[in-house]
Every structure is written in C-alpha cells, then in structure tokens.
Coordinates of C-alpha atoms in Angstrom, one line a residue:
X1093 CA 2.2 -34.7 -56.5
X1094 CA 2.3 -38.5 -55.8
X1095 CA 0.5 -41.1 -57.9
X1096 CA -0.2 -43.2 -54.9
X1097 CA -1.9 -42.4 -51.6
X1098 CA 1.2 -41.3 -49.8
X1099 CA 0.5 -38.0 -48.0
X1100 CA 2.4 -35.1 -49.6
X1101 CA 5.4 -33.8 -47.8
X1102 CA 5.6 -30.2 -46.4
X1103 CA 7.9 -29.3 -49.3
X1104 CA 5.5 -30.7 -51.9
X1105 CA 2.6 -28.8 -50.3
X1106 CA 4.5 -25.5 -50.4
X1107 CA 5.6 -26.0 -54.0
X1108 CA 2.1 -26.8 -55.2
X1109 CA 0.3 -24.1 -53.2
X1110 CA -0.8 -21.0 -55.1
X1111 CA 0.9 -17.7 -54.5
X1112 CA -1.3 -16.2 -51.8
X1113 CA -1.8 -12.9 -49.9
X1114 CA 0.4 -14.4 -47.1
X1115 CA 3.2 -14.9 -49.6
X1116 CA 2.7 -11.3 -50.8
X1117 CA 2.8 -10.0 -47.2
X1118 CA 6.0 -12.0 -46.5
X1119 CA 7.6 -10.5 -49.7
X1120 CA 6.6 -7.0 -48.7
X1121 CA 8.0 -7.3 -45.2
X1122 CA 11.2 -9.0 -46.4
X1123 CA 11.6 -6.2 -48.9
X1124 CA 11.0 -3.6 -46.2
X1125 CA 13.6 -5.1 -43.9
X1126 CA 16.0 -5.7 -46.7
X1127 CA 15.5 -2.1 -47.8
X1128 CA 16.7 -0.7 -44.5
X1129 CA 19.6 -3.2 -44.6
X1130 CA 20.7 -1.9 -48.0
X1131 CA 20.1 1.7 -46.9
X1132 CA 22.7 1.1 -44.1
X1133 CA 25.1 -0.2 -46.6
X1134 CA 24.6 2.7 -49.0
X1135 CA 25.1 5.2 -46.2
X1136 CA 28.8 4.1 -46.4
X1137 CA 28.9 6.0 -49.7
X1138 CA 27.5 9.1 -48.0
X1139 CA 30.1 8.7 -45.2
X1140 CA 32.9 8.3 -47.7
X1141 CA 31.8 11.6 -49.3
X1142 CA 31.2 13.4 -46.0
X1143 CA 34.5 12.4 -44.3
X1144 CA 36.5 13.0 -47.5
X1145 CA 35.5 16.7 -47.6
X1146 CA 35.8 19.7 -45.2
X1147 CA 35.1 20.1 -42.3
X1148 CA 35.2 16.4 -41.6
X1149 CA 38.2 15.5 -43.8
X1150 CA 39.6 12.3 -42.3
X1151 CA 43.0 10.7 -42.7
X1152 CA 43.0 7.8 -45.3
X1153 CA 43.6 5.3 -42.5
X1154 CA 40.6 6.6 -40.5
X1155 CA 38.4 6.6 -43.5
X1156 CA 39.5 3.0 -44.4
X1157 CA 38.6 1.8 -40.9
X1158 CA 35.3 3.6 -41.0
X1159 CA 34.2 2.0 -44.3
X1160 CA 35.6 -1.4 -43.4
X1161 CA 34.1 -1.6 -39.9
X1162 CA 30.6 -2.5 -41.0
X1163 CA 32.0 -5.4 -43.1
X1164 CA 34.3 -6.6 -40.3
X1165 CA 31.2 -6.9 -38.1
X1166 CA 29.3 -8.6 -40.9
X1167 CA 32.1 -11.2 -41.3
X1168 CA 31.4 -12.3 -37.7
X1169 CA 27.6 -11.8 -37.8
X1170 CA 27.0 -13.8 -41.0
X1171 CA 28.1 -17.3 -39.8
X1172 CA 26.8 -16.7 -36.3
X1173 CA 23.4 -15.7 -37.7
X1174 CA 23.3 -18.7 -40.0
X1175 CA 23.9 -21.0 -37.0
X1176 CA 21.2 -19.4 -35.0
X1177 CA 18.8 -19.5 -38.0
X1178 CA 19.3 -23.2 -38.5
X1179 CA 19.0 -24.0 -34.8
X1180 CA 16.3 -21.5 -33.6
X1181 CA 14.4 -20.5 -36.8
X1182 CA 14.5 -18.1 -39.7
X1183 CA 11.8 -15.7 -38.5
X1184 CA 13.2 -15.4 -35.0
X1185 CA 16.7 -14.6 -36.3
X1186 CA 15.6 -12.1 -38.9
X1187 CA 13.5 -10.2 -36.3
X1188 CA 16.5 -10.1 -33.9
X1189 CA 18.9 -8.9 -36.6
X1190 CA 16.7 -6.0 -37.5
X1191 CA 16.4 -5.0 -33.9
X1192 CA 20.1 -5.2 -33.5
X1193 CA 20.5 -3.0 -36.6
X1194 CA 18.2 -0.5 -34.9
X1195 CA 20.5 -0.2 -31.9
X1196 CA 23.6 0.1 -34.0
X1197 CA 22.1 2.8 -36.3
X1198 CA 21.0 5.0 -33.4
X1199 CA 24.4 4.6 -31.8
X1200 CA 26.1 5.8 -35.1
X1201 CA 23.6 8.7 -35.4
X1202 CA 24.5 10.2 -32.1
X1203 CA 28.3 9.5 -32.1
X1204 CA 30.4 12.5 -31.4
X1205 CA 33.5 11.5 -33.5
X1206 CA 34.6 9.3 -36.3
X1207 CA 35.8 6.7 -33.8
X1208 CA 32.3 6.4 -32.3
X1209 CA 30.8 6.1 -35.8
X1210 CA 33.3 3.4 -36.6
X1211 CA 32.5 1.3 -33.5
X1212 CA 28.7 1.5 -34.0
X1213 CA 29.1 0.6 -37.7
X1214 CA 30.8 -2.5 -36.6
X1215 CA 27.8 -3.3 -34.3
X1216 CA 25.4 -2.7 -37.2
X1217 CA 27.6 -5.0 -39.3
X1218 CA 26.8 -7.9 -37.1
X1219 CA 23.2 -7.6 -38.2
X1220 CA 24.0 -6.5 -41.8
X1221 CA 26.1 -9.6 -42.3
X1222 CA 23.3 -12.0 -41.5
X1223 CA 20.2 -10.4 -42.8
X1224 CA 20.8 -10.6 -46.6
X1225 CA 21.6 -14.3 -46.8
X1226 CA 18.9 -15.3 -44.3
X1227 CA 16.1 -13.3 -45.9
X1228 CA 17.0 -15.1 -49.2
X1229 CA 17.0 -18.4 -47.3
X1230 CA 13.6 -17.7 -45.7
X1231 CA 12.1 -16.8 -49.1
X1232 CA 13.6 -19.9 -50.7
X1233 CA 11.9 -21.9 -48.0
X1234 CA 8.5 -20.2 -48.5
X1235 CA 8.0 -19.4 -52.2
X1236 CA 6.6 -22.0 -54.6
X1237 CA 9.3 -23.4 -56.9
X1238 CA 7.4 -22.2 -60.0
X1239 CA 7.5 -18.6 -58.8
X1240 CA 10.7 -18.6 -56.7
X1241 CA 13.0 -16.8 -59.1
X1242 CA 10.7 -14.0 -60.3
X1243 CA 9.4 -13.1 -56.9
X1244 CA 12.9 -13.2 -55.3
X1245 CA 13.9 -10.6 -57.9
X1246 CA 10.8 -8.5 -57.2
X1247 CA 11.6 -8.6 -53.5
X1248 CA 15.2 -7.4 -54.0
X1249 CA 14.1 -4.8 -56.5
X1250 CA 11.6 -3.2 -54.1
X1251 CA 14.3 -3.3 -51.4
X1252 CA 16.7 -1.3 -53.5
X1253 CA 14.4 1.7 -53.0
X1254 CA 15.8 1.9 -49.5
X1255 CA 19.2 3.2 -50.5
X1256 CA 17.6 5.6 -53.0
X1257 CA 15.4 7.1 -50.4
X1258 CA 18.2 7.3 -47.9
X1259 CA 20.7 9.0 -50.3
X1260 CA 18.1 11.6 -51.4
X1261 CA 17.1 12.2 -47.8
X1262 CA 20.7 12.9 -46.8
X1263 CA 21.2 15.2 -49.8
X1264 CA 17.9 17.1 -49.1
X1265 CA 18.8 17.7 -45.4
X1266 CA 22.4 18.6 -46.0
X1267 CA 21.8 22.4 -46.1
X1268 CA 19.0 22.3 -43.5
X1269 CA 20.4 20.3 -40.6
X1270 CA 17.1 20.0 -38.6
X1271 CA 17.4 20.3 -34.8
X1272 CA 21.1 21.0 -35.4
X1273 CA 21.9 17.5 -36.6
X1274 CA 23.9 16.9 -39.7
X1275 CA 22.1 15.2 -42.6
X1276 CA 24.0 11.9 -42.5
X1277 CA 22.9 11.5 -38.8
X1278 CA 19.3 11.8 -40.0
X1279 CA 20.0 9.0 -42.5
X1280 CA 21.0 6.7 -39.6
X1281 CA 18.0 7.8 -37.5
X1282 CA 15.6 7.0 -40.4
X1283 CA 17.3 3.6 -40.8
X1284 CA 17.1 2.8 -37.1
X1285 CA 13.4 3.7 -36.9
X1286 CA 12.5 1.6 -40.0
X1287 CA 14.6 -1.4 -39.1
X1288 CA 13.1 -1.5 -35.6
X1289 CA 9.5 -1.3 -36.9
X1290 CA 10.3 -4.1 -39.5
X1291 CA 11.8 -6.2 -36.7
X1292 CA 8.6 -6.1 -34.7
X1293 CA 6.4 -6.8 -37.8
X1294 CA 8.4 -9.9 -38.7
X1295 CA 6.9 -11.6 -35.7
X1296 CA 3.5 -11.6 -37.6
X1297 CA 5.0 -13.9 -40.2
X1298 CA 4.9 -17.7 -39.9
X1299 CA 8.1 -19.7 -39.3
X1300 CA 9.5 -21.5 -42.4
X1301 CA 7.5 -24.8 -42.7
X1302 CA 10.4 -26.4 -44.5
X1303 CA 12.7 -25.5 -41.5
X1304 CA 10.2 -26.8 -39.0
X1305 CA 9.9 -30.1 -40.9
X1306 CA 13.7 -30.4 -41.1
X1307 CA 13.8 -30.0 -37.3
X1308 CA 11.1 -32.8 -37.1
X1309 CA 8.5 -30.4 -35.6
X1310 CA 5.8 -31.8 -37.8
X1311 CA 2.8 -30.4 -36.0
X1312 CA 4.2 -26.8 -36.1
X1313 CA 5.2 -27.3 -39.8
X1314 CA 1.7 -28.5 -40.7
X1315 CA 0.1 -25.4 -39.0
X1316 CA 2.6 -23.0 -40.7
X1317 CA 1.9 -24.7 -44.0
X1318 CA -1.9 -24.4 -43.5
X1319 CA -1.5 -20.7 -43.1
X1320 CA -0.3 -20.4 -46.7
X1321 CA -2.7 -23.0 -48.0
X1322 CA -5.7 -21.2 -46.4
X1323 CA -4.7 -17.7 -47.4
X1324 CA -6.4 -16.0 -50.3
X1325 CA -4.8 -17.2 -53.6
X1326 CA -3.5 -14.5 -56.0
X1327 CA -1.7 -16.6 -58.6
X1328 CA -1.5 -20.3 -59.6
X1329 CA 2.0 -21.8 -59.9
X1330 CA 3.6 -24.2 -62.4
X1331 CA 4.3 -27.6 -60.7
X1332 CA 8.1 -28.0 -60.1
X1333 CA 10.3 -30.6 -61.6
X1334 CA 11.0 -32.9 -58.7
X1335 CA 13.1 -35.5 -60.7
X1336 CA 15.4 -32.8 -62.1
X1337 CA 16.1 -31.5 -58.6
X1338 CA 17.1 -34.8 -57.1
X1339 CA 20.8 -34.5 -56.4
X1340 CA 23.2 -35.9 -53.8
X1341 CA 23.2 -33.8 -50.6
X1342 CA 26.8 -34.5 -50.0
X1343 CA 27.6 -33.3 -53.5
X1344 CA 25.7 -30.1 -52.8
X1345 CA 27.7 -29.5 -49.6
X1346 CA 31.0 -30.1 -51.4
X1347 CA 30.1 -27.0 -53.5
X1348 CA 30.6 -24.7 -50.5
X1349 CA 34.3 -23.9 -51.2
X1350 CA 33.3 -22.7 -54.7
X1351 CA 30.4 -20.7 -53.2
X1352 CA 32.8 -19.2 -50.7
X1353 CA 35.3 -18.2 -53.4
X1354 CA 32.6 -16.6 -55.5
X1355 CA 31.3 -14.8 -52.5
X1356 CA 34.7 -13.5 -51.5
X1357 CA 35.4 -12.1 -55.0
X1358 CA 32.0 -10.6 -55.5
X1359 CA 32.3 -7.5 -53.1
X1360 CA 35.5 -6.2 -54.8
X1361 CA 33.2 -5.1 -57.6
X1362 CA 29.6 -5.3 -56.3
X1363 CA 30.2 -3.6 -53.0
X1364 CA 33.7 -1.9 -53.0
X1365 CA 33.2 0.0 -56.3
X1366 CA 29.8 1.6 -55.4
X1367 CA 31.0 2.2 -51.9
X1368 CA 34.1 4.0 -53.1
X1369 CA 32.3 6.0 -55.9
X1370 CA 31.6 8.8 -53.4
X1371 CA 35.3 9.0 -52.6
X1372 CA 36.2 8.9 -56.3
X1373 CA 33.9 11.7 -57.1
X1374 CA 35.2 13.8 -54.2
X1375 CA 38.8 13.2 -55.6
X1376 CA 37.6 14.4 -59.0
X1377 CA 36.7 17.7 -57.3
X1378 CA 32.9 17.4 -57.1
X1379 CA 31.1 19.0 -54.1
X1380 CA 29.4 16.8 -51.5
X1381 CA 25.9 17.8 -52.6
X1382 CA 26.7 16.9 -56.3
X1383 CA 28.4 13.7 -55.2
X1384 CA 25.3 12.6 -53.3
X1385 CA 23.1 13.5 -56.3
X1386 CA 25.2 11.2 -58.6
X1387 CA 25.3 8.4 -56.0
X1388 CA 21.6 8.8 -55.5
X1389 CA 20.7 8.7 -59.2
X1390 CA 22.8 5.6 -59.6
X1391 CA 20.8 3.7 -56.9
X1392 CA 17.8 3.5 -59.3
X1393 CA 19.8 1.0 -61.3
X1394 CA 19.1 -2.0 -59.0
X1395 CA 15.4 -1.3 -59.0
X1396 CA 15.2 -1.3 -62.8
X1397 CA 17.6 -4.3 -63.1
X1398 CA 15.8 -6.6 -60.7
X1399 CA 12.4 -5.8 -62.1
X1400 CA 13.6 -6.5 -65.7
X1401 CA 15.4 -9.7 -64.8
X1402 CA 12.4 -11.0 -62.9
X1403 CA 10.7 -11.6 -66.3
X1404 CA 13.4 -13.9 -67.6
X1405 CA 15.3 -15.2 -64.6
X1406 CA 13.9 -18.7 -64.9
X1407 CA 14.6 -18.9 -68.7
X1408 CA 18.3 -18.3 -68.7
X1409 CA 21.2 -20.0 -66.9
X1410 CA 22.5 -18.5 -63.7
X1411 CA 26.1 -18.9 -64.8
X1412 CA 25.6 -17.3 -68.2
X1413 CA 23.8 -14.4 -66.6
X1414 CA 26.6 -13.8 -64.1
X1415 CA 29.3 -13.9 -66.8
X1416 CA 27.3 -11.4 -68.9
X1417 CA 26.9 -9.1 -65.9
X1418 CA 30.7 -9.3 -65.1
X1419 CA 31.5 -8.3 -68.6
X1420 CA 29.1 -5.3 -68.5
X1421 CA 30.5 -4.2 -65.2
X1422 CA 34.0 -4.1 -66.6
X1423 CA 32.8 -1.8 -69.4
X1424 CA 30.8 0.5 -67.2
X1425 CA 33.5 0.7 -64.5
X1426 CA 36.1 1.6 -67.1
X1427 CA 33.9 4.4 -68.4
X1428 CA 33.2 5.7 -64.9
X1429 CA 36.9 6.0 -63.8
X1430 CA 37.9 7.6 -67.2
X1431 CA 35.1 10.2 -67.2
X1432 CA 35.0 13.7 -65.7
X1433 CA 31.7 15.1 -67.2
X1434 CA 28.4 14.6 -65.3
X1435 CA 26.5 12.8 -68.0
X1436 CA 29.0 9.8 -68.6
X1437 CA 29.5 9.6 -64.8
X1438 CA 25.8 9.3 -64.2
X1439 CA 25.2 6.9 -67.1
X1440 CA 28.2 4.6 -66.2
X1441 CA 27.4 4.7 -62.5
X1442 CA 23.7 3.8 -63.3
X1443 CA 24.8 1.0 -65.6
X1444 CA 27.3 -0.4 -63.1
X1445 CA 24.8 -0.4 -60.2
X1446 CA 22.1 -2.0 -62.4
X1447 CA 24.5 -4.8 -63.3
X1448 CA 25.7 -5.1 -59.7
X1449 CA 22.1 -5.6 -58.6
X1450 CA 21.5 -8.3 -61.2
X1451 CA 24.8 -10.0 -60.4
X1452 CA 24.1 -10.1 -56.6
X1453 CA 20.5 -11.3 -57.2
X1454 CA 21.7 -14.2 -59.4
X1455 CA 24.5 -15.1 -56.9
X1456 CA 22.2 -15.0 -53.8
X1457 CA 19.5 -17.1 -55.5
X1458 CA 22.0 -19.4 -57.0
X1459 CA 23.7 -20.1 -53.6
X1460 CA 20.4 -20.6 -51.8
X1461 CA 19.5 -23.3 -54.3
X1462 CA 22.6 -25.3 -53.7
X1463 CA 22.1 -26.5 -50.1
X1464 CA 19.5 -28.6 -48.2
X1465 CA 17.0 -26.9 -45.8
X1466 CA 18.6 -28.3 -42.6
X1467 CA 22.0 -26.6 -43.5
X1468 CA 20.9 -23.8 -45.9
X1469 CA 21.2 -21.1 -43.3
X1470 CA 24.7 -22.0 -42.1
X1471 CA 25.9 -22.7 -45.7
X1472 CA 24.6 -19.6 -47.3
X1473 CA 25.5 -17.3 -44.4
X1474 CA 28.9 -18.9 -44.1
X1475 CA 29.6 -18.1 -47.8
X1476 CA 28.2 -14.6 -47.2
X1477 CA 30.8 -14.2 -44.4
X1478 CA 33.5 -14.6 -47.0
X1479 CA 31.6 -11.9 -49.0
X1480 CA 31.8 -9.6 -46.0
X1481 CA 35.5 -10.4 -45.5
X1482 CA 36.1 -9.4 -49.1
X1483 CA 34.0 -6.2 -48.5
X1484 CA 36.0 -5.4 -45.4
X1485 CA 39.4 -5.8 -47.2
X1486 CA 38.2 -3.8 -50.2
X1487 CA 38.2 -0.3 -48.6
X1488 CA 41.3 -1.1 -46.5
X1489 CA 43.3 -1.8 -49.6
X1490 CA 41.5 0.3 -52.3
X1491 CA 41.2 3.7 -50.6
X1492 CA 45.0 4.0 -49.9
X1493 CA 45.5 2.8 -53.5
X1494 CA 43.1 5.4 -54.8
X1495 CA 44.9 8.2 -52.9
X1496 CA 48.4 6.9 -53.9
X1497 CA 47.9 5.7 -57.5
X1498 CA 44.6 7.1 -58.7
X1499 CA 41.2 5.6 -59.9
X1500 CA 42.7 3.7 -62.8
X1501 CA 45.0 1.6 -60.7
X1502 CA 42.2 1.0 -58.2
X1503 CA 39.8 -0.2 -60.9
X1504 CA 42.5 -2.5 -62.3
X1505 CA 42.3 -4.5 -59.1
X1506 CA 38.5 -4.6 -59.3
X1507 CA 38.7 -5.8 -62.9
X1508 CA 41.1 -8.6 -61.9
X1509 CA 38.6 -9.9 -59.3
X1510 CA 35.8 -9.8 -61.9
X1511 CA 37.9 -11.9 -64.3
X1512 CA 38.8 -14.3 -61.6
X1513 CA 35.1 -14.8 -60.8
X1514 CA 34.3 -15.5 -64.4
X1515 CA 36.9 -18.2 -64.5
X1516 CA 35.5 -19.8 -61.3
X1517 CA 32.0 -19.8 -62.8
X1518 CA 33.2 -22.1 -65.6
X1519 CA 33.4 -24.8 -62.8
X1520 CA 30.2 -23.9 -61.0
X1521 CA 27.2 -26.3 -60.9
X1522 CA 23.9 -25.4 -62.4
X1523 CA 21.1 -23.7 -60.4
X1524 CA 17.6 -24.9 -59.8
X1525 CA 15.3 -22.7 -61.8
X1526 CA 11.7 -23.9 -61.4
X1527 CA 12.9 -26.9 -59.5
X1528 CA 12.2 -27.9 -55.9
X1529 CA 14.9 -27.4 -53.2
X1530 CA 15.7 -30.2 -50.8

C-alpha cells in the first residue's frame, strides 16, 4: 500500500484484501442471476424455432418483431439502469432488475398469442438490457485487481449453464406439455421463478464499497469493506500495479464513442447469429426437437470457453484476444451456413458459441475497466444500450434477408460487421489486466 502513514483508501483495501467466502458468495449469486438473464436471451432461439414451424408458423414480420422486442426494451433499459445504479447503488438496481424480469417472464409464459409474447418480451428487455453490464460493473467494483479477470470469466462461465438448462428443459417437455402448457411456456416459468429468487437473495450482498466511497458515504463504505476484510479468506491476491493504472479520467471518458461503436457491432455476430440459428436450422428442414437439440448442444461452448480463458485472461492483451475471436467466428460461421449434415452443424455451432462467449467476456471486462467508479454504471450501460440497439436491428433486417436471399447472404452481413469491429480494435486503448480501476 502506502510507504507513509496515510490511511489506505477503500479501493486499496479492496484490491489488497484476499479473495474471501463473501467474494465467492457474490460470484455465485451474480452467476445465478446472470444465468437466468442469459436463459431469457437464449429462449429467443427456441421461440424462433417454435414460431417458424407448424402449428405456430408466423409471418416473417411478426417473427422479426417478436425476436427484436426484447432488444428494443433492452435499448431503453440499459441506460436507465445505468443511471439508477450510479445514483442509487449497484445492488439495489440489480435486485430490482431481476424482479422486473420475473414479472416479464411470467407475462410471456401466459400470453395467449404472439402479440402478447412480443409485448412481455419487451418488458423483460428492460431488465435484460441493464443486468449484464451492471453485474460486470458490480464485480469490477468488488473483486481484487489481482483476481478480477479470472473470476469474472468464471462467473460468466457458470452463468452460461442457464441457457443450456433452459434449452434442454424446453426440448424435454416439448412432447409432454405438463398441465396442458407448451414447453416454451415452461421455459419462461422456470426463468421467472429463478430470477425472482435471485432478486431477493441479492439483498443479502453488501453494496459496492467503491461506489459508496465515490458517493462520499464513507461510513457505509467502511462497513461494506469490513465485511469483505473480515470474511474467511480463500485465496491471497497479487498486489495490483497502481502506477500503471493511473490515467486521465477525461481521456477514459473520451473512449466512450469507441466503446459504443464496438458494442453496436458486437451483437450482429455474438447475439444475432446464435439467435437466428434456430430459424436457419428450421429453414434447412430440421424438426423442432432436432433444432432444439443442436441449439442446446451449442450452449456448452460458452462454459468451456470462459473456463479455459480464465486461466490466461490476464496474460494476453484484450485487443489481441478479440481480434483472434472474430477471425475464428468468421470461420465457424461460414462452416455452419454451408453445412447440411448434423456433425458439422453441431461442431461449427459449438465453436461459434464458444468464441462468442470469449469475445463477449473480453468486451465486457474491457469496457468495465475503461471508466471511473462514479460514472462506470452509466458509461458501461450506455455502451451496452448501443449493443441492444444492434441486437434489435439484427433480427429485423436479417430474418427477412434470410427468407429472401438465404443463409449465405445473411452471413455475409454478419461477416462485414465482424471485420468492421476488427478495424476499430486497432484504435482501441489497452485494458487494465491486474491493475486497479479508478
């Protein structure tokens, strides 16, 4: 810490504290909430398959609106949630978002027509837009700098089990229809129940000590920090490099346009392609049950990718990793749209979702490191709003293109956005691996 007798700051205390049981509990609960958030997103693939096949075959315009509605809500919910989080606290906002997601999911589960599902998906989108950037912001505030990268990836990796469980639940219940309810409705019921429980449990976590200190609530910040310092230690941490992390705050804030551009381009591949994979498989003539199987198997990719990348995330540059992921996604996506046999479809889909998870993990962590605590919520959530806008536009433009021109033309648009992102990364600032955040 300091060589003199100056008391350590809240940030220094957090960065030098060991990794404790309270950190582990925070990671577990964040992963639980994030898992149900991701499950809701992945249910879009199930809906794409269900409403692209009899007896629910929907017109391309209706299907586009259904798949885009959640992202339209997210585009509004992300900046609003970021403002609330910076003004009223990370924990309070995250708990509220999960409870809102619970309401939206129950509404979708019991909707009588595609219009009702579309409306409630928009409500859920308000929560889904804010939760991912804010859970990364919360963990960036809490985790010691020496362990921030690896444990962030572990959190995201565990969370990716949510979509896997949801897809296989829907597939298993498709022929059964318990209580006369279709399987996709049970997927929303499971998501609603889990997100509601996670929202209540979030109240057991401490508020971010960094945020409290940034709001000059030093007494509360000290008490929250003491909860981590007094918790049972599990791992010691490597002291962070304070000097290397000292950068001009104004310069960090000027990086927001670049962050917004990267966020806008990201979902055209990382969200739109996996979301549309169900529709692509249906167009290739696969049955709904087989489509859900392939989509479900592909969801194991993010778990494997994030756990693997956790071991090396602080040893490689963020930009280099994102460029490598984009190149791999181009190759895997090309194989997917050109294939008709099950084995290459499963392999390429698995590889694509694995690379998607790694790309998203790097991007989320990278963005959270660029902004100071007092504006981190607004900045990261604002950039994420651009991500949701891109995700909303994707189905609106790509589904009609898929029906009119085929999968190859659709993927050509996705490939163009990947290449544009690589070009922007050349001008991106470096991240803050093993360095403190302001």
